Short mmCIF file of C-alpha atoms in Angstrom, two decimals:
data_model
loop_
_atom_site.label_atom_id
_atom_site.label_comp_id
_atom_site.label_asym_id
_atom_site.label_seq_id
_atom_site.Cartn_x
_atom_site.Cartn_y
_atom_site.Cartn_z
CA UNK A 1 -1.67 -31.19 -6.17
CA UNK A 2 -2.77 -31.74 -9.57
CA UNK A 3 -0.81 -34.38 -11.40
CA UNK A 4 -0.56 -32.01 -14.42
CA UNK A 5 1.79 -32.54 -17.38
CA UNK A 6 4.97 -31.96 -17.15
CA UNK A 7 7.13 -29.56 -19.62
CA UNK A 8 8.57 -32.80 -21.44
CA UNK A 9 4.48 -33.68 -22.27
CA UNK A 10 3.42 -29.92 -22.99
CA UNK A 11 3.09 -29.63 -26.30
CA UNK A 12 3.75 -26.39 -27.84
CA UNK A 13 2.35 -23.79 -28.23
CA UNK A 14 1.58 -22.64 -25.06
CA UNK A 15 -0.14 -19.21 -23.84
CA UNK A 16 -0.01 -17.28 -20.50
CA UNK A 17 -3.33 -15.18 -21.38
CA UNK A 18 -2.66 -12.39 -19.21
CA UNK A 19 -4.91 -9.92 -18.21
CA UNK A 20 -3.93 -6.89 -17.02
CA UNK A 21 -3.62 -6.05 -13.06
CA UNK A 22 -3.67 -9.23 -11.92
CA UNK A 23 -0.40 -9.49 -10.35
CA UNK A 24 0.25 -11.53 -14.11
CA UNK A 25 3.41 -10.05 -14.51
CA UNK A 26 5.38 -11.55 -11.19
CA UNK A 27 3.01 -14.59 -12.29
CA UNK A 28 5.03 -14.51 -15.99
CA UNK A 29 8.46 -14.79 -14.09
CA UNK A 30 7.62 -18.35 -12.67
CA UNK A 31 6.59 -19.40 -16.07
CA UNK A 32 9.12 -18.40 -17.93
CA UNK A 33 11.27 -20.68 -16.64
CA UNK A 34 10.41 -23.41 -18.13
CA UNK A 35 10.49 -22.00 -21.64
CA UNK A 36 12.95 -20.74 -23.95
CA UNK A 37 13.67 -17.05 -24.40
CA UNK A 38 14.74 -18.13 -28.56
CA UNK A 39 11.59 -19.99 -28.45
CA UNK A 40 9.52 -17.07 -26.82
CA UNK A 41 6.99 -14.61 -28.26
CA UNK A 42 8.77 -11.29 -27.45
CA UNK A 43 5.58 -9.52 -27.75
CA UNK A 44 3.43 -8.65 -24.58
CA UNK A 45 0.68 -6.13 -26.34
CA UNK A 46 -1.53 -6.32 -29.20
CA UNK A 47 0.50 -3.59 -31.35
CA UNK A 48 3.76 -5.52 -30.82
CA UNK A 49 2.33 -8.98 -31.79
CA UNK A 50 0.28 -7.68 -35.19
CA UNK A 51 4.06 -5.72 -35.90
CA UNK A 52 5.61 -9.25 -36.40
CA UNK A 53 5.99 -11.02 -39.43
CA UNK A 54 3.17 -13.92 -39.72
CA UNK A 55 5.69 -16.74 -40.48
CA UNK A 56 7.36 -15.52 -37.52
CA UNK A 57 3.99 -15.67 -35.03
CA UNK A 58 3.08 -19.35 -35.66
CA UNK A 59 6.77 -20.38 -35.28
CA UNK A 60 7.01 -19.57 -31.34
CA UNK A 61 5.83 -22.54 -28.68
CA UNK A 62 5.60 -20.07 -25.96
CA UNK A 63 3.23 -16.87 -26.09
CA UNK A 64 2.70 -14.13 -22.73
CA UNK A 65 0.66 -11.42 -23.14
CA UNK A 66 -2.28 -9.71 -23.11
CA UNK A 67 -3.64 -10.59 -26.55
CA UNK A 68 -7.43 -11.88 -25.30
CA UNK A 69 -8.12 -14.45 -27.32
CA UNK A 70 -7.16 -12.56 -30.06
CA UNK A 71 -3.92 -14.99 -30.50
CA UNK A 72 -5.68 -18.03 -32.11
CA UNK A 73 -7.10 -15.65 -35.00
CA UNK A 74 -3.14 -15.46 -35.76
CA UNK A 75 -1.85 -19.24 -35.51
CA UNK A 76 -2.52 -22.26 -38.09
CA UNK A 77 -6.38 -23.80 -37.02
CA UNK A 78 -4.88 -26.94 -35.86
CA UNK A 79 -2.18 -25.25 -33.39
CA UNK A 80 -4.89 -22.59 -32.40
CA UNK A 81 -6.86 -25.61 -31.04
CA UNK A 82 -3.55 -27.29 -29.52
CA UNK A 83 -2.44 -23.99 -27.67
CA UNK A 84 -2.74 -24.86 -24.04
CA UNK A 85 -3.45 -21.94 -22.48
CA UNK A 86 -3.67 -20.72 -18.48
CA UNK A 87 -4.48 -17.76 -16.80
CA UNK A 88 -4.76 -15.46 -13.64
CA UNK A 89 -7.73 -13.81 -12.42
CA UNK A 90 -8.56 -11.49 -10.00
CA UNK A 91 -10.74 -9.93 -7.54
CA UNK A 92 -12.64 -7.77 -10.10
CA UNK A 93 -13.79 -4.69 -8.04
CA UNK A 94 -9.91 -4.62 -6.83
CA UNK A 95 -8.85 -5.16 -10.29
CA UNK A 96 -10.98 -2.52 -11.53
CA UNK A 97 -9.12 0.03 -8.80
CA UNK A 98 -6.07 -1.07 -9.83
CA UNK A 99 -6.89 -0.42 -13.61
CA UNK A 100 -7.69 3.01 -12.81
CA UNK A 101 -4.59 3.41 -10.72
CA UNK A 102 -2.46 2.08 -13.85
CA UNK A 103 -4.45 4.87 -16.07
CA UNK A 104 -3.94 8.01 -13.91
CA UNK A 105 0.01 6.67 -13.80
CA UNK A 106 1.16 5.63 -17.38
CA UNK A 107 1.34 7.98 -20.25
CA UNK A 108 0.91 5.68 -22.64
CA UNK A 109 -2.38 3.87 -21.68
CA UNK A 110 -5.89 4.43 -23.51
CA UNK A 111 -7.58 6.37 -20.48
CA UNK A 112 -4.73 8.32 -19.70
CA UNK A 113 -5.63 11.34 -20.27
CA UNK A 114 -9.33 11.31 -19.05
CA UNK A 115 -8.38 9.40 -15.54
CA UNK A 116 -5.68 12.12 -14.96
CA UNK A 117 -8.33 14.98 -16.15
CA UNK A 118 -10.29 13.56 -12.97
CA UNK A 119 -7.12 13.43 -11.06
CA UNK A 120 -7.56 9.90 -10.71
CA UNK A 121 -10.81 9.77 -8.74
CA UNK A 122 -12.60 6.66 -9.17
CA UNK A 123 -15.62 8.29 -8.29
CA UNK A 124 -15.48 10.40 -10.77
CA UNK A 125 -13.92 8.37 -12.97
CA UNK A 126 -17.48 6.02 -13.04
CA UNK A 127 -19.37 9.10 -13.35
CA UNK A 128 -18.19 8.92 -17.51
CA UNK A 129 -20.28 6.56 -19.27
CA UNK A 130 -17.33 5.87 -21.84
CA UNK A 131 -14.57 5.60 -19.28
CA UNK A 132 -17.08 3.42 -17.27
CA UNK A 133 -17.59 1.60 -20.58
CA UNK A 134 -13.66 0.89 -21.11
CA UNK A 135 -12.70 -0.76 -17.81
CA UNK A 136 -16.19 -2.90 -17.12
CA UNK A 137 -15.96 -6.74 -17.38
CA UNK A 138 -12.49 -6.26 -18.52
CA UNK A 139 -11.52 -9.97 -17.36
CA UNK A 140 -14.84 -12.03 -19.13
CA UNK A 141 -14.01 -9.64 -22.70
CA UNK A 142 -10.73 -10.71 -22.49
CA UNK A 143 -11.60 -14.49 -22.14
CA UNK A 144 -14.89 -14.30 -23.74
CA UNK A 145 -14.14 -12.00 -27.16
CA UNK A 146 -13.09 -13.84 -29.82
CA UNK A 147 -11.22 -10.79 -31.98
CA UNK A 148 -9.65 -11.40 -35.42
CA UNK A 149 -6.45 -9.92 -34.96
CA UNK A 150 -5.49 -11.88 -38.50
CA UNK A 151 -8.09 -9.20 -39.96
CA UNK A 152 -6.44 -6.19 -38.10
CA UNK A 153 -2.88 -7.31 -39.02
CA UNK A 154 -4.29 -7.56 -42.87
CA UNK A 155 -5.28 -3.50 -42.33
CA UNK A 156 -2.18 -2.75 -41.03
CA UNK A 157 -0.98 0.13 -38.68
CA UNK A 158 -1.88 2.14 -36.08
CA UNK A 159 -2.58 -1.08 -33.90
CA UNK A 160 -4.93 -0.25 -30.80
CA UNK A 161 -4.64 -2.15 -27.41
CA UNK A 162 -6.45 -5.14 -26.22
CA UNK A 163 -8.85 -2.73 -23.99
CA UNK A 164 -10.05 -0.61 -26.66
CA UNK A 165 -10.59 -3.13 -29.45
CA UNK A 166 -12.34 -5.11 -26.10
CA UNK A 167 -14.60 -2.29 -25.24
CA UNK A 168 -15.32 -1.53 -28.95
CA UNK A 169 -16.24 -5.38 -29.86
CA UNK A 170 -18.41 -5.43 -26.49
CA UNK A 171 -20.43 -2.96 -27.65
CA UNK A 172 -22.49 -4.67 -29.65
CA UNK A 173 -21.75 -8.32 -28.06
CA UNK A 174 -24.70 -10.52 -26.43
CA UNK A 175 -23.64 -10.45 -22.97
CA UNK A 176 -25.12 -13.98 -22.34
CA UNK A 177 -23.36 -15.37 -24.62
CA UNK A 178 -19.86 -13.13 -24.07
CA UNK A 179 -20.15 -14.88 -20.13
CA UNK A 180 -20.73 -17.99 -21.73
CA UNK A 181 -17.89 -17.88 -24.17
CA UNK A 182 -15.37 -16.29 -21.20
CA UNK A 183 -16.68 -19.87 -18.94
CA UNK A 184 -16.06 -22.11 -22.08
CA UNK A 185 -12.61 -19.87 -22.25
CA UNK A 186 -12.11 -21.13 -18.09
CA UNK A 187 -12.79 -24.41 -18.64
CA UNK A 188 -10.18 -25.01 -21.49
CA UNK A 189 -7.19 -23.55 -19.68
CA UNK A 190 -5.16 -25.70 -18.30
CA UNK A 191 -3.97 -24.19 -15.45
CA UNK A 192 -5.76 -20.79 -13.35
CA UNK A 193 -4.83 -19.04 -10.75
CA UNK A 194 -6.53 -16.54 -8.48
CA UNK A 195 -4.72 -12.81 -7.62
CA UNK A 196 -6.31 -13.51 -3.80
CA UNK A 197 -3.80 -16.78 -3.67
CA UNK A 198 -1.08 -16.16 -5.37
CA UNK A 199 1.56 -17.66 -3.64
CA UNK A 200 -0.68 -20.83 -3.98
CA UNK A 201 -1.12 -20.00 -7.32
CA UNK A 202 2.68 -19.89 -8.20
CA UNK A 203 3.51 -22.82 -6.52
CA UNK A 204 0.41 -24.62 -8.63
CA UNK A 205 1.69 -23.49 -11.79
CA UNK A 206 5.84 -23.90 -10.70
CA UNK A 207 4.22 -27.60 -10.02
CA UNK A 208 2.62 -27.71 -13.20
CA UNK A 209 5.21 -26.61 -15.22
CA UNK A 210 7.88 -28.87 -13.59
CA UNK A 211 10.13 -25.62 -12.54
CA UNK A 212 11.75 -24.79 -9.35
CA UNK A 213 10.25 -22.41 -7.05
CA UNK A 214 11.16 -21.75 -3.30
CA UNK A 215 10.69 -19.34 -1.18
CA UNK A 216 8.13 -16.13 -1.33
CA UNK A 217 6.53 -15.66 -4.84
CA UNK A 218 8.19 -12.93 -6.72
CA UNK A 219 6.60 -9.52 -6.35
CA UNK A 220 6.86 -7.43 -9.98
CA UNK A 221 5.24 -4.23 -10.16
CA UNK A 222 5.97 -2.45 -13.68
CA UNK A 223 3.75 0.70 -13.43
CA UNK A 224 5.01 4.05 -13.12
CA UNK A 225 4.61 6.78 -10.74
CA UNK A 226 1.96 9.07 -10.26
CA UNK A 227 3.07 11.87 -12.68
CA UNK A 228 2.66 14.85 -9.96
CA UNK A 229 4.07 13.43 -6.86
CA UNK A 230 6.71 11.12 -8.78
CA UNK A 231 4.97 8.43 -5.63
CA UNK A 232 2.82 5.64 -6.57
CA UNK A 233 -0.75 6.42 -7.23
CA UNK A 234 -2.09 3.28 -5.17
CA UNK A 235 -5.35 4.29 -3.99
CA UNK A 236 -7.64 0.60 -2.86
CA UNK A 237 -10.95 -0.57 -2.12
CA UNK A 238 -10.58 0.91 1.87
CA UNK A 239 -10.39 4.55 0.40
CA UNK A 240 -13.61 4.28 -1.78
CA UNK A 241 -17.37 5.06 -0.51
CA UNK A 242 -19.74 2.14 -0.11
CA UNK A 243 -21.38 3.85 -3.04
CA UNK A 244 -18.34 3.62 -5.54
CA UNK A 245 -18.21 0.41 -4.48
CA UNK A 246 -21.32 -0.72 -5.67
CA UNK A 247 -20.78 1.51 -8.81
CA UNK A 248 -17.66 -0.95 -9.46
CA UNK A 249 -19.33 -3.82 -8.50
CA UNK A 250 -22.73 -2.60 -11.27
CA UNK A 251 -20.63 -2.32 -14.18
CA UNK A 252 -18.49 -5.73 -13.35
CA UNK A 253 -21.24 -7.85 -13.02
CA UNK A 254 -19.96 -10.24 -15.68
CA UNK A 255 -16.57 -10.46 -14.25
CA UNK A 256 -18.06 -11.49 -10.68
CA UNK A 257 -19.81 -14.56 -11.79
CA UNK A 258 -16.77 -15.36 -14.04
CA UNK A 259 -14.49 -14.68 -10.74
CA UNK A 260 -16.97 -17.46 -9.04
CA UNK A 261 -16.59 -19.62 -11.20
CA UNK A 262 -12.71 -19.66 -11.52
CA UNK A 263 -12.42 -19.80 -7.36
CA UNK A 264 -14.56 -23.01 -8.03
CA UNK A 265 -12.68 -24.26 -10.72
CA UNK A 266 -9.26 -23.46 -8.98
CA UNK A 267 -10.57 -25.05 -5.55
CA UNK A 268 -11.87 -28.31 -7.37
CA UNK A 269 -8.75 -28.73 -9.77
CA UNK A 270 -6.13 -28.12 -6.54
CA UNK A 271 -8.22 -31.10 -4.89
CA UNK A 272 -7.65 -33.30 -7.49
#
């Protein structure tokens, strides 16, 4: 294993980037150990994090959520370019799914309404060019957008989520140089791990971090039920055509090379 620092030689502030559906949140659990809850960020989403004080923001060494890199727009220059940051990725066709699955289940999410509208079909769920729009390359704009949440904050409320200000910002974004940005983005972070290996992955980062962990990594799974069965809505890649699949594949074609590269970055950094 990596001979990574230990929690004595991290030096705050530190940042689980999480993207959503990538198993992040049983991921967080591990990590959390070897930081402070007084010392911890209590916000998780964009809304919650511009709804804190400023003072308050930059004063935390330990920051889990899924803020993109919207964070460093928020700290101090010098500690944005200290945070040490790490991340999960995964699988993005199954990611994608996933995504979809979280939709057509939770109220409270930006496609809500339009994936339940399709009954949560994926198929017809890609047939919308704007809910197609929403969930592509969801993993390389959340590693590869730089948004100025300082400039949002300054606005002021109602706060949208990271996936709408993503798909808004990626609108008009080179996509070269958003895949460039999301590698440079891979290459900084300190630790990654990969959905596919996750109980490799935990015990990488419990390794990392210098926490316990035995056992089974923990399993968390905080969506809801599907709304009309009051079951999970769980559909996966073996229930989708060969045709949806390559629709998924199409509009993710960022977030496959990026998924490339972080298998080769996790294999070669595990080696070390």
């Amino acid at each position: 294993m990596p001979s990574s620092a230990q929690p004595s030689a991290l030096q705050p502030p530190v940042y689980f980037l999480h993207i959503n559906k990538t198993a992040g949140t049983s991921f967080a659990t591990v990590a959390q150990r070897a930081f402070p809850m007084e010392r911890t960020c209590p916000a998780g989403l964009v809304p919650e994090l511009l709804s804190l004080p400023a003072p308050q923001i930059k004063g935390y060494d330990y920051f889990h959520g899924h803020f993109g890199l919207g964070l460093l727009s928020l700290l101090p220059r010098a500690q944005a370019e200290a945070l040490t940051i790490f991340t999960l990725l995964r699988d993005p066709v199954d990611r994608t799914i996933s995504q979809i699955n979280a939709h057509f289940r939770n109220p409270g999410t930006a496609l809500h309404k339009a994936v339940v509208e399709r009954r949560g079909d994926v198929t017809a769920c890609l047939t919308d060019p704007e809910i197609a729009h929403m969930l592509a390359d969801y993993q390389t704009r959340s590693l590869g957008l730089p948004l100025d949440l300082a400039a949002l904050k300054i606005q002021g409320p109602p706060f949208r989520g990271l996936q709408e200000l993503t798909a808004e910002a990626a609108r008009t974004a080179d996509r070269e140089a958003l895949l460039a940005q999301a590698r440079r983005t891979l290459d900084r972070c300190a630790m990654i791990g990969l959905a596919e290996r996750f109980d490799e992955s935990v015990r990488w980062l419990a390794h990392w971090l210098g926490v316990s962990h035995e056992g089974p990594a923990p399993r968390r799974n905080v969506s809801a039920l599907n709304p009309d069965t009051g079951r999970p809505h769980a559909l996966s890649r073996a229930d989708l055509s060969d045709v949806t699949i390559r629709r998924l594949e199409d509009i993710n074609r960022l977030d496959l090379a990026l998924y490339e590269d972080a298998a080769r970055l996790f294999e070669a950094r595990r080696a070390a």
